[in-house]
Backbone atoms as SQL, in Angstrom:
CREATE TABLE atoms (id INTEGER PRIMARY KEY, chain TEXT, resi INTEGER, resn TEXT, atom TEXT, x REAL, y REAL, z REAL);
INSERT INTO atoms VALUES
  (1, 'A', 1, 'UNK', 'N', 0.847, -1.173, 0.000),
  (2, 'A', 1, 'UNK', 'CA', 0.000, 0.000, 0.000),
  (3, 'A', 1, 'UNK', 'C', 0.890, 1.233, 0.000),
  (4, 'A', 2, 'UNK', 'N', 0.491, 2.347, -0.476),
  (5, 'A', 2, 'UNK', 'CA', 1.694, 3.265, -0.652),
  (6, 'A', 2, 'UNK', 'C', 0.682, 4.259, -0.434),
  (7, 'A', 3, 'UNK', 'N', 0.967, 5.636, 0.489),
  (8, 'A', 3, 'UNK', 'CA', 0.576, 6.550, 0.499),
  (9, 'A', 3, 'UNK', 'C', -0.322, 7.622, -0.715),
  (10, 'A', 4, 'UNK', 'N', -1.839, 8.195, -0.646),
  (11, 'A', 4, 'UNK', 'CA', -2.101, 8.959, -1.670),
  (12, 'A', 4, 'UNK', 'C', -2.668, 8.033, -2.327),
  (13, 'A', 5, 'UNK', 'N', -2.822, 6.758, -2.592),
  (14, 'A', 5, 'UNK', 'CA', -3.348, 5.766, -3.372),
  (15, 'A', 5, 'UNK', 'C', -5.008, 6.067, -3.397),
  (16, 'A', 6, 'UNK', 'N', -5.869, 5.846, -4.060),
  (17, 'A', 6, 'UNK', 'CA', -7.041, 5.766, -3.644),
  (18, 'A', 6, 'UNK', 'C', -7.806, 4.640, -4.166),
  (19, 'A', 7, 'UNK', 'N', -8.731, 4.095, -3.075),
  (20, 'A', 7, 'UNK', 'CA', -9.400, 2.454, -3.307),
  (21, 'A', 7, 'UNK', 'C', -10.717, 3.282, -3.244),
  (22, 'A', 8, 'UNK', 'N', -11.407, 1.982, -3.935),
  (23, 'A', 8, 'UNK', 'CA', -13.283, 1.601, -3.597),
  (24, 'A', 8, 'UNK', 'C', -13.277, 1.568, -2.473),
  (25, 'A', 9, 'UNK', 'N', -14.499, 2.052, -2.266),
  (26, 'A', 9, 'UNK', 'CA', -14.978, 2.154, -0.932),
  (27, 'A', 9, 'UNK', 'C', -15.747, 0.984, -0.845),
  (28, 'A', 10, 'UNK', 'N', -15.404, -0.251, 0.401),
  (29, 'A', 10, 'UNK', 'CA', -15.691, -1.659, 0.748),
  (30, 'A', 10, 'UNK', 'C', -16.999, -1.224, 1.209),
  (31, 'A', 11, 'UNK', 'N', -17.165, -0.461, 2.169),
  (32, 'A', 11, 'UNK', 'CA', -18.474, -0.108, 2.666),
  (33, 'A', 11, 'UNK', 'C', -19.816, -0.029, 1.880),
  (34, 'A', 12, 'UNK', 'N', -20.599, -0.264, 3.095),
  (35, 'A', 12, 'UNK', 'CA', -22.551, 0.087, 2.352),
  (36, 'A', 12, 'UNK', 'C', -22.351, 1.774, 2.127),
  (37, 'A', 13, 'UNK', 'N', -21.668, 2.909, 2.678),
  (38, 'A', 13, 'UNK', 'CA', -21.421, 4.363, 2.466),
  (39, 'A', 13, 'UNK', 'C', -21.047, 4.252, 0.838),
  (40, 'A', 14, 'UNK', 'N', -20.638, 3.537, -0.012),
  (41, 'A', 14, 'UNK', 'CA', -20.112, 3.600, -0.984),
  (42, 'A', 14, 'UNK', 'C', -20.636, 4.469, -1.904),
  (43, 'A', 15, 'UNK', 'N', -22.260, 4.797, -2.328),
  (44, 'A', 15, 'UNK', 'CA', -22.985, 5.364, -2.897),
  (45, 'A', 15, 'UNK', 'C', -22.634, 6.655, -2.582),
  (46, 'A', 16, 'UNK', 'N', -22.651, 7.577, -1.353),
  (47, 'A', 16, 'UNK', 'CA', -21.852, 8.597, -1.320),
  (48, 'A', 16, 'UNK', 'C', -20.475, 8.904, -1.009),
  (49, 'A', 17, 'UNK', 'N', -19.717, 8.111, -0.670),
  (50, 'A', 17, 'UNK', 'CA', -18.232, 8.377, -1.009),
  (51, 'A', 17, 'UNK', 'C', -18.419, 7.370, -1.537),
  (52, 'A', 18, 'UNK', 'N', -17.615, 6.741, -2.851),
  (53, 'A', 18, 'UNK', 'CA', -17.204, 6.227, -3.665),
  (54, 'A', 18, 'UNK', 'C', -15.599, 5.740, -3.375),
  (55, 'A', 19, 'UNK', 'N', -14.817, 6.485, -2.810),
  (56, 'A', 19, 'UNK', 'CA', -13.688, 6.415, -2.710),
  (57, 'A', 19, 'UNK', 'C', -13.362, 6.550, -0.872),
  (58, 'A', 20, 'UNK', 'N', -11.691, 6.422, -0.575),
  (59, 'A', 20, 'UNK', 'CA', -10.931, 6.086, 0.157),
  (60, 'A', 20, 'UNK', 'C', -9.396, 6.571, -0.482),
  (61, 'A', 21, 'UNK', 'N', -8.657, 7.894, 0.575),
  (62, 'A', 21, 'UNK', 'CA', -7.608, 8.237, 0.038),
  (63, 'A', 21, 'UNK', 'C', -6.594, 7.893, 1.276),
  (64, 'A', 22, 'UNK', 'N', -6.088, 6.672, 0.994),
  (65, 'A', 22, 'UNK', 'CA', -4.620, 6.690, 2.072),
  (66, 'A', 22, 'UNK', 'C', -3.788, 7.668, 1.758),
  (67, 'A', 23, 'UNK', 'N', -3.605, 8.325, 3.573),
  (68, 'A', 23, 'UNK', 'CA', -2.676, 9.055, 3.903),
  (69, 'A', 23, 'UNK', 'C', -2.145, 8.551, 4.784),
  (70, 'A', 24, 'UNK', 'N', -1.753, 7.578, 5.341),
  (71, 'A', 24, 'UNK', 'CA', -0.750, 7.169, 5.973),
  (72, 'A', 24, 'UNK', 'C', 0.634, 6.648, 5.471),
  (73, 'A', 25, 'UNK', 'N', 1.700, 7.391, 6.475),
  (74, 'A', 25, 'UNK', 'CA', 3.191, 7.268, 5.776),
  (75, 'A', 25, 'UNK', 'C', 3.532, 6.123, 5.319),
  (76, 'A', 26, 'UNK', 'N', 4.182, 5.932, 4.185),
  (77, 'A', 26, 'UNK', 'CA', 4.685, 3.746, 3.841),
  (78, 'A', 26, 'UNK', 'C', 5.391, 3.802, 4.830),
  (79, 'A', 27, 'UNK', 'N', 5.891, 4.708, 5.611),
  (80, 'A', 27, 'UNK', 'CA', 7.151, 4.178, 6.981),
  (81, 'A', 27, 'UNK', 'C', 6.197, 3.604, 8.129),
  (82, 'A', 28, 'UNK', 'N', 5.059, 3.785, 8.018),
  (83, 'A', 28, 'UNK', 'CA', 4.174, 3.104, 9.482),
  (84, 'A', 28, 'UNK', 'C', 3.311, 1.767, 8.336),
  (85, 'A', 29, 'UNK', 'N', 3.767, 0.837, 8.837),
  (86, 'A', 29, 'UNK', 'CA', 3.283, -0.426, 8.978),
  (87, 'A', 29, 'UNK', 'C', 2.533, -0.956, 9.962),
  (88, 'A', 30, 'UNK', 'N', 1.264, -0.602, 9.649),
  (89, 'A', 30, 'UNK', 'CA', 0.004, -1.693, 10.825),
  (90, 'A', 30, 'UNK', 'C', -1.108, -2.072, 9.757),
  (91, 'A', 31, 'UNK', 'N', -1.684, -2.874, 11.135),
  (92, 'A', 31, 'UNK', 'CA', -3.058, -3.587, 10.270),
  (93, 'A', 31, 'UNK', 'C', -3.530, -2.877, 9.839),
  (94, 'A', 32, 'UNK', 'N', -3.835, -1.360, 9.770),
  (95, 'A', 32, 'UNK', 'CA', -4.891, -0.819, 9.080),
  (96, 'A', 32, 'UNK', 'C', -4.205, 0.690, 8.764),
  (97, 'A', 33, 'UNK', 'N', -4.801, 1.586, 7.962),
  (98, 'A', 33, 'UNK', 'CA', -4.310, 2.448, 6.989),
  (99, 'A', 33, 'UNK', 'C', -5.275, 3.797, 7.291),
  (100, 'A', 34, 'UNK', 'N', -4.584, 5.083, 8.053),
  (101, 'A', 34, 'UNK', 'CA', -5.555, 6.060, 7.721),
  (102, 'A', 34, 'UNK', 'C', -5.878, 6.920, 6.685),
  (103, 'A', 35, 'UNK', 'N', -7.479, 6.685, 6.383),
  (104, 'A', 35, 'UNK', 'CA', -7.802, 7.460, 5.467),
  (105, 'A', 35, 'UNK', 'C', -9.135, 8.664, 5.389),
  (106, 'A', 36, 'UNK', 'N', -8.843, 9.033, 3.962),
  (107, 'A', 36, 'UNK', 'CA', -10.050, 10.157, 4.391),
  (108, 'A', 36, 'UNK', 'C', -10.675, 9.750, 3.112),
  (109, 'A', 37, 'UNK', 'N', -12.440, 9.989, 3.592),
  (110, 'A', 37, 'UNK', 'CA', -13.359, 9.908, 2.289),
  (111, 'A', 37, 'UNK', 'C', -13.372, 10.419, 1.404),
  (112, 'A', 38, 'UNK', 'N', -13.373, 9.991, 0.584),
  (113, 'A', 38, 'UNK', 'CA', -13.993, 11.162, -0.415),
  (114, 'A', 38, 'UNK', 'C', -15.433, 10.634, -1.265),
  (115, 'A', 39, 'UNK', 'N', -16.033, 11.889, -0.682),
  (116, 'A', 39, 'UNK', 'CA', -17.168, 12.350, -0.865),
  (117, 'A', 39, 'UNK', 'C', -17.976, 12.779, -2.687),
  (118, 'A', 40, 'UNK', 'N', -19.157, 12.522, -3.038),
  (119, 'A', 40, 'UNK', 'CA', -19.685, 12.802, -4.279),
  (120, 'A', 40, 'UNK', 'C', -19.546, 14.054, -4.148),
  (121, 'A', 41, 'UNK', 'N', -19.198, 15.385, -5.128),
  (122, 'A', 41, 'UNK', 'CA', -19.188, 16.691, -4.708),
  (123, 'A', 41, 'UNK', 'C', -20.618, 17.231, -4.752),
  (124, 'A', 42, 'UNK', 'N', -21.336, 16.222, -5.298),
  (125, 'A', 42, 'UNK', 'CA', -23.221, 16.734, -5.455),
  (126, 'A', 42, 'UNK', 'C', -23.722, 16.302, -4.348),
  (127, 'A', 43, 'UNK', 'N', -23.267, 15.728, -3.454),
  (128, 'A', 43, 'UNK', 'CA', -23.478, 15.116, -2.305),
  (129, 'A', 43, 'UNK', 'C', -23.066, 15.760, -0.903),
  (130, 'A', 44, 'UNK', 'N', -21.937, 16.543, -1.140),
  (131, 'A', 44, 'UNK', 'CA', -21.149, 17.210, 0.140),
  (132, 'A', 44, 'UNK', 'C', -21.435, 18.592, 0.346),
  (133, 'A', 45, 'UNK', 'N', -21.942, 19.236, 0.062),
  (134, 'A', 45, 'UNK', 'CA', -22.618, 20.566, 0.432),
  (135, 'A', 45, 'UNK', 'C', -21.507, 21.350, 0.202),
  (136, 'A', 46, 'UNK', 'N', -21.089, 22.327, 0.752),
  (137, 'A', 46, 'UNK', 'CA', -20.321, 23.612, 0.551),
  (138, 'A', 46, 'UNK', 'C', -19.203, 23.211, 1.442),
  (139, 'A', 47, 'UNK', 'N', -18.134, 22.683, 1.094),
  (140, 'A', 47, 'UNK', 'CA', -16.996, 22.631, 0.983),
  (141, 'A', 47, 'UNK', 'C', -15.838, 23.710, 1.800),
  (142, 'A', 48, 'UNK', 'N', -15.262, 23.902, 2.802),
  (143, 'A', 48, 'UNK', 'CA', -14.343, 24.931, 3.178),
  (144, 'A', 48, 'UNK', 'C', -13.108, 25.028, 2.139),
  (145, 'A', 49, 'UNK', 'N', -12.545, 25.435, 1.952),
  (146, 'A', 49, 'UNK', 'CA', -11.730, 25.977, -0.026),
  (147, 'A', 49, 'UNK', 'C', -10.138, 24.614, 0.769),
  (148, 'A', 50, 'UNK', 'N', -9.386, 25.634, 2.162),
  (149, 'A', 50, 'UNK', 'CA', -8.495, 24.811, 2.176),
  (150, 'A', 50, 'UNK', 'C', -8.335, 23.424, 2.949),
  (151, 'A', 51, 'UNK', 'N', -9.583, 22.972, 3.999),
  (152, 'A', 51, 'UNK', 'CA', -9.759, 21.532, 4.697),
  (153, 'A', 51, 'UNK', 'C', -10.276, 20.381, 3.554),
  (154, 'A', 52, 'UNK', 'N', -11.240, 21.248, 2.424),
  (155, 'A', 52, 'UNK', 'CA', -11.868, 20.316, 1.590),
  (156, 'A', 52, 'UNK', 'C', -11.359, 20.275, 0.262),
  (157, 'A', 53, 'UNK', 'N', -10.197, 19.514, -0.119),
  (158, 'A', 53, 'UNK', 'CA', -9.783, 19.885, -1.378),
  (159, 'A', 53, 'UNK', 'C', -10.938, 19.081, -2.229),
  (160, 'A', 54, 'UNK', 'N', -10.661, 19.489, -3.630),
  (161, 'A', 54, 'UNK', 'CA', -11.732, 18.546, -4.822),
  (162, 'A', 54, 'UNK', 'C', -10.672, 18.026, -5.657),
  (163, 'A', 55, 'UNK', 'N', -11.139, 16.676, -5.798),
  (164, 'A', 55, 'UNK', 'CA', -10.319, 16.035, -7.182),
  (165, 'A', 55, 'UNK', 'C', -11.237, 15.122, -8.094),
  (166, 'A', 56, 'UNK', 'N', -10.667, 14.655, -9.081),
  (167, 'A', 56, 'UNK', 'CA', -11.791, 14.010, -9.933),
  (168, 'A', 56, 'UNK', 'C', -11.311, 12.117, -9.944),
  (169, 'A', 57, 'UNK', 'N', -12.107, 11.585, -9.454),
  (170, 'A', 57, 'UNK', 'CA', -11.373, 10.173, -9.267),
  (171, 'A', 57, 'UNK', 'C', -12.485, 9.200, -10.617),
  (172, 'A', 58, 'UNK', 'N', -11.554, 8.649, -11.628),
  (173, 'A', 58, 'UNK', 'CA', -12.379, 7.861, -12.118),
  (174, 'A', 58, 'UNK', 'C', -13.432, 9.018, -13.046),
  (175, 'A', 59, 'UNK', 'N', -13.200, 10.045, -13.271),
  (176, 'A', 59, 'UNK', 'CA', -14.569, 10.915, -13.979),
  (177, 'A', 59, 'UNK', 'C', -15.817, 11.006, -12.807),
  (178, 'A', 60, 'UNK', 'N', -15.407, 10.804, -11.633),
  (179, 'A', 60, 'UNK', 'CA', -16.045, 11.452, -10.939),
  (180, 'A', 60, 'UNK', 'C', -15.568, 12.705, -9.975),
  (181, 'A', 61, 'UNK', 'N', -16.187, 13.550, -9.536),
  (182, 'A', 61, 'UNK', 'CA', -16.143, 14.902, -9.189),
  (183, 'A', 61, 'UNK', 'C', -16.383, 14.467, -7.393),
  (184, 'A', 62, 'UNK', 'N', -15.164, 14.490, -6.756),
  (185, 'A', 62, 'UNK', 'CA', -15.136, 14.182, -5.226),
  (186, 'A', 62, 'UNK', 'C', -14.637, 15.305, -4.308),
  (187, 'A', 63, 'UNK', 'N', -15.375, 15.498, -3.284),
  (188, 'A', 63, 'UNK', 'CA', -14.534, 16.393, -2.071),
  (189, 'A', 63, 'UNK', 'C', -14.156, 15.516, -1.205),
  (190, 'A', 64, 'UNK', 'N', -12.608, 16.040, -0.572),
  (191, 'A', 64, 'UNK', 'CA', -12.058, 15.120, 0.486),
  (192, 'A', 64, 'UNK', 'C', -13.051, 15.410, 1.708),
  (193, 'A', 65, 'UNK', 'N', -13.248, 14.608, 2.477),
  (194, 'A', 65, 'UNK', 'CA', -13.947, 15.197, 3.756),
  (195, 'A', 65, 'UNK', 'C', -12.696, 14.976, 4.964),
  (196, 'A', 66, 'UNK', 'N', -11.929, 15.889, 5.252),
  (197, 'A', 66, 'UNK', 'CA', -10.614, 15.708, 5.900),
  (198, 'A', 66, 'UNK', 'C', -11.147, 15.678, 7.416),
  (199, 'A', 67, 'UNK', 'N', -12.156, 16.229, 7.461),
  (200, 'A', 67, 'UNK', 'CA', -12.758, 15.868, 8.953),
  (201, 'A', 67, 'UNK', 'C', -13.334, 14.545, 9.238),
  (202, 'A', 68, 'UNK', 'N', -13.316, 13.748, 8.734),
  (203, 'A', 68, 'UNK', 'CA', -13.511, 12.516, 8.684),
  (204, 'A', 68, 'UNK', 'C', -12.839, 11.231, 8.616),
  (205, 'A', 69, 'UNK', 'N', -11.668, 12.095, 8.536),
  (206, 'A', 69, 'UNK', 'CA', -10.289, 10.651, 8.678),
  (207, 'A', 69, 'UNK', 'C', -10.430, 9.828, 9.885),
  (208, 'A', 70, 'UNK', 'N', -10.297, 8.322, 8.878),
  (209, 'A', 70, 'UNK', 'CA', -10.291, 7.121, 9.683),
  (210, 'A', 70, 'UNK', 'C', -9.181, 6.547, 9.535),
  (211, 'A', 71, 'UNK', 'N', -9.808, 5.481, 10.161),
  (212, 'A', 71, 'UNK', 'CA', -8.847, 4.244, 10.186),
  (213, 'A', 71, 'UNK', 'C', -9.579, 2.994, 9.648),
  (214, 'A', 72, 'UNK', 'N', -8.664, 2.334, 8.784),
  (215, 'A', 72, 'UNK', 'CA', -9.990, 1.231, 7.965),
  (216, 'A', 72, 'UNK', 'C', -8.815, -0.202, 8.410),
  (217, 'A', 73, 'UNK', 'N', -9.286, -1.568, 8.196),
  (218, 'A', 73, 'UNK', 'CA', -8.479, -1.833, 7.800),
  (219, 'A', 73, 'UNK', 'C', -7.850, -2.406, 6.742),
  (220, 'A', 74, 'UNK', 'N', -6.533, -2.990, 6.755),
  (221, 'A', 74, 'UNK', 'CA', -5.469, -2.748, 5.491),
  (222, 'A', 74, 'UNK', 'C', -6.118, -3.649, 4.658),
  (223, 'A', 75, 'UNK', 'N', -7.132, -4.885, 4.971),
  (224, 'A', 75, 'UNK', 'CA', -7.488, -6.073, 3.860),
  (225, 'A', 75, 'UNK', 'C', -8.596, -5.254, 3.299),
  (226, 'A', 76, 'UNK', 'N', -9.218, -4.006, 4.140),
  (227, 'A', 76, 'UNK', 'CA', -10.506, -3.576, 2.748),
  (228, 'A', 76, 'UNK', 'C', -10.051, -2.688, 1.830),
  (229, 'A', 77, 'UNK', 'N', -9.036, -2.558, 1.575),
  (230, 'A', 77, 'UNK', 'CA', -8.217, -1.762, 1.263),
  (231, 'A', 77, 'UNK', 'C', -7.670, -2.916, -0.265),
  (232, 'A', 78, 'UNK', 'N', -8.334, -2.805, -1.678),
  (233, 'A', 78, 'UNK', 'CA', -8.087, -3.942, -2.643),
  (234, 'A', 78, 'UNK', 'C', -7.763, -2.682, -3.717),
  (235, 'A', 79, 'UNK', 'N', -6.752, -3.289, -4.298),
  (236, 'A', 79, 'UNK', 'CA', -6.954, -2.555, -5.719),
  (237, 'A', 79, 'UNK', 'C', -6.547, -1.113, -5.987),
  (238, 'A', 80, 'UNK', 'N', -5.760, -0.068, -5.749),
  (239, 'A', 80, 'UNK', 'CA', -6.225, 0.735, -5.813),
  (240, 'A', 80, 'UNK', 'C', -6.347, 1.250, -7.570),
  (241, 'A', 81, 'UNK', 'N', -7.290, 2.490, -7.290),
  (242, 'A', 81, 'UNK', 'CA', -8.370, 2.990, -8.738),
  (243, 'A', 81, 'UNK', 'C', -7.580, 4.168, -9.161),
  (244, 'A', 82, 'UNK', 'N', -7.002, 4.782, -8.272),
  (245, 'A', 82, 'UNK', 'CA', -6.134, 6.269, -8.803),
  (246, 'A', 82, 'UNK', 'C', -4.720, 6.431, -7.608),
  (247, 'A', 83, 'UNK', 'N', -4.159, 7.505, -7.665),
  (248, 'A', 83, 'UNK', 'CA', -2.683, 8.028, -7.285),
  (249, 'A', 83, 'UNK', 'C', -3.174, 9.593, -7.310),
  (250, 'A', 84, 'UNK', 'N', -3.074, 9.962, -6.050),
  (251, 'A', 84, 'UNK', 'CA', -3.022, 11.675, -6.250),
  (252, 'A', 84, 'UNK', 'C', -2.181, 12.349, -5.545),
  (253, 'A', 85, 'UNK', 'N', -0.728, 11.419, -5.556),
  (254, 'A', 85, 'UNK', 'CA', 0.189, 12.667, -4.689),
  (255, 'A', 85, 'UNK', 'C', 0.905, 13.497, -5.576),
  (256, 'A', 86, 'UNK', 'N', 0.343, 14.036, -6.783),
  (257, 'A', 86, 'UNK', 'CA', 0.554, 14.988, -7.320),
  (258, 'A', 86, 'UNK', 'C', -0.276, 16.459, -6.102),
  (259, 'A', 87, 'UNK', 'N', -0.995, 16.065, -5.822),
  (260, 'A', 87, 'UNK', 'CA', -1.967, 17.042, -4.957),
  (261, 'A', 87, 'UNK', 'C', -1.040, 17.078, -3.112),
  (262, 'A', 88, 'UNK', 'N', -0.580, 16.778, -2.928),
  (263, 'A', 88, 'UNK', 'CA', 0.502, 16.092, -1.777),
  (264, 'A', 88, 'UNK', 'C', 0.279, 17.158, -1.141),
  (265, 'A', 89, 'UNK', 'N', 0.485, 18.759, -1.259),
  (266, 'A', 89, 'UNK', 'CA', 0.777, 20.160, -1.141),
  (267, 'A', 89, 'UNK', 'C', -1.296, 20.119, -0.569),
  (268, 'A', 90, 'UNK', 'N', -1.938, 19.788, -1.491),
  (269, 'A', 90, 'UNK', 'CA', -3.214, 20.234, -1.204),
  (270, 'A', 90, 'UNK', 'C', -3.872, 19.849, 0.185),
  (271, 'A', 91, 'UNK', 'N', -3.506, 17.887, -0.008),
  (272, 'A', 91, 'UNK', 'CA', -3.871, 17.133, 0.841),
  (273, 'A', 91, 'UNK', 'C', -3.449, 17.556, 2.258),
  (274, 'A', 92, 'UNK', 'N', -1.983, 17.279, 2.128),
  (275, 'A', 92, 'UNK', 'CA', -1.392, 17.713, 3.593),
  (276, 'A', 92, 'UNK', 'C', -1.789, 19.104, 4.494),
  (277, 'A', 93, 'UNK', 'N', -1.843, 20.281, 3.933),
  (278, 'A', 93, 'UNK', 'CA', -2.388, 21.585, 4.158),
  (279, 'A', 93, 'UNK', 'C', -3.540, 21.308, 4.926),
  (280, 'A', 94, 'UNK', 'N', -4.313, 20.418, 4.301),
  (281, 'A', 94, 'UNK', 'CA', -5.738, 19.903, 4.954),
  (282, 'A', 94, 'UNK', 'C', -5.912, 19.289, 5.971),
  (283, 'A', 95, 'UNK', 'N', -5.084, 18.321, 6.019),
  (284, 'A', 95, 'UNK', 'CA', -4.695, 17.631, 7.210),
  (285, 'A', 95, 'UNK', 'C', -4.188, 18.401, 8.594),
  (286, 'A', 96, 'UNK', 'N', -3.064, 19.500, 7.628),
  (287, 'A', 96, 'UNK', 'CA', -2.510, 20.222, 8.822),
  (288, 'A', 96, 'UNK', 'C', -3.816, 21.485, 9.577),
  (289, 'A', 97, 'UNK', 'N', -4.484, 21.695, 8.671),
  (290, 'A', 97, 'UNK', 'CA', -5.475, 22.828, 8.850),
  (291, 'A', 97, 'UNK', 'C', -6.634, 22.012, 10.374),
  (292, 'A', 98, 'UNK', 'N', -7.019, 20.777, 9.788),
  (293, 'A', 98, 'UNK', 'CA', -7.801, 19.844, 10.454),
  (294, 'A', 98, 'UNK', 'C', -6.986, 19.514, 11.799),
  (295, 'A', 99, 'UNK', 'N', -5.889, 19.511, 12.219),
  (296, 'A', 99, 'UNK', 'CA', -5.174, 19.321, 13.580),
  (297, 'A', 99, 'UNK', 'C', -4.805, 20.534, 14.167),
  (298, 'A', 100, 'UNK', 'N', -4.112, 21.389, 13.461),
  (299, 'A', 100, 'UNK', 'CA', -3.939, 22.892, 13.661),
  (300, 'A', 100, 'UNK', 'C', -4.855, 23.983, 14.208),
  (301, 'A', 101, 'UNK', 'N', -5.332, 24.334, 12.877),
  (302, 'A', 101, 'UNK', 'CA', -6.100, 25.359, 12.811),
  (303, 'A', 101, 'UNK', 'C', -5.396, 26.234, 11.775),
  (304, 'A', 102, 'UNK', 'N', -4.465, 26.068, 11.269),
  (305, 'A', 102, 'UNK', 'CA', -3.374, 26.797, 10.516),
  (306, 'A', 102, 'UNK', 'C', -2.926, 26.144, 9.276);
């Protein structure tokens, strides 16, 4: 599993998030992987610009919901569907904003 990856969402939630974006470092190895949803953007209401980034996974139109980071674990975690640590700068900001405030 490698950081930024994004899987199907194993869950019955699947219909509105569709997706699952690991952010946990490849240097931490455990049973399970934290991640954040991502959300249908017709589905997630109004968005804060820097906690909620948007990306398009698959031709679909997703907001991260960074307030919502879990922990899943690593076996529902199959396949992944996309790679977005081109966005690395976006994601993290979000993360840091969501623990911070900053």
């Amino acid at each position: 599993m490698a950081r930024f990856q994004v899987y199907r969402n194993p869950r019955a939630s699947r219909a509105d998030i569709p997706f699952l974006l690991d952010v946990q470092s490849d240097l931490v190895e455990t049973s399970s992987r934290v991640v954040i949803p991502l959300v249908r953007k017709d589905r997630y209401g109004k968005p804060y610009t820097r906690l909620n980034p948007e990306f398009t996974v698959l031709d679909v139109a997703v907001v991260a919901s960074t307030a919502d980071l879990a922990a899943l674990a690593s076996g529902e975690l199959r396949g992944p569907v996309a790679e977005l640590s081109e966005h690395h700068a976006d994601i993290m900001s979000a993360i840091d904003f969501l623990l911070t405030g900053y």
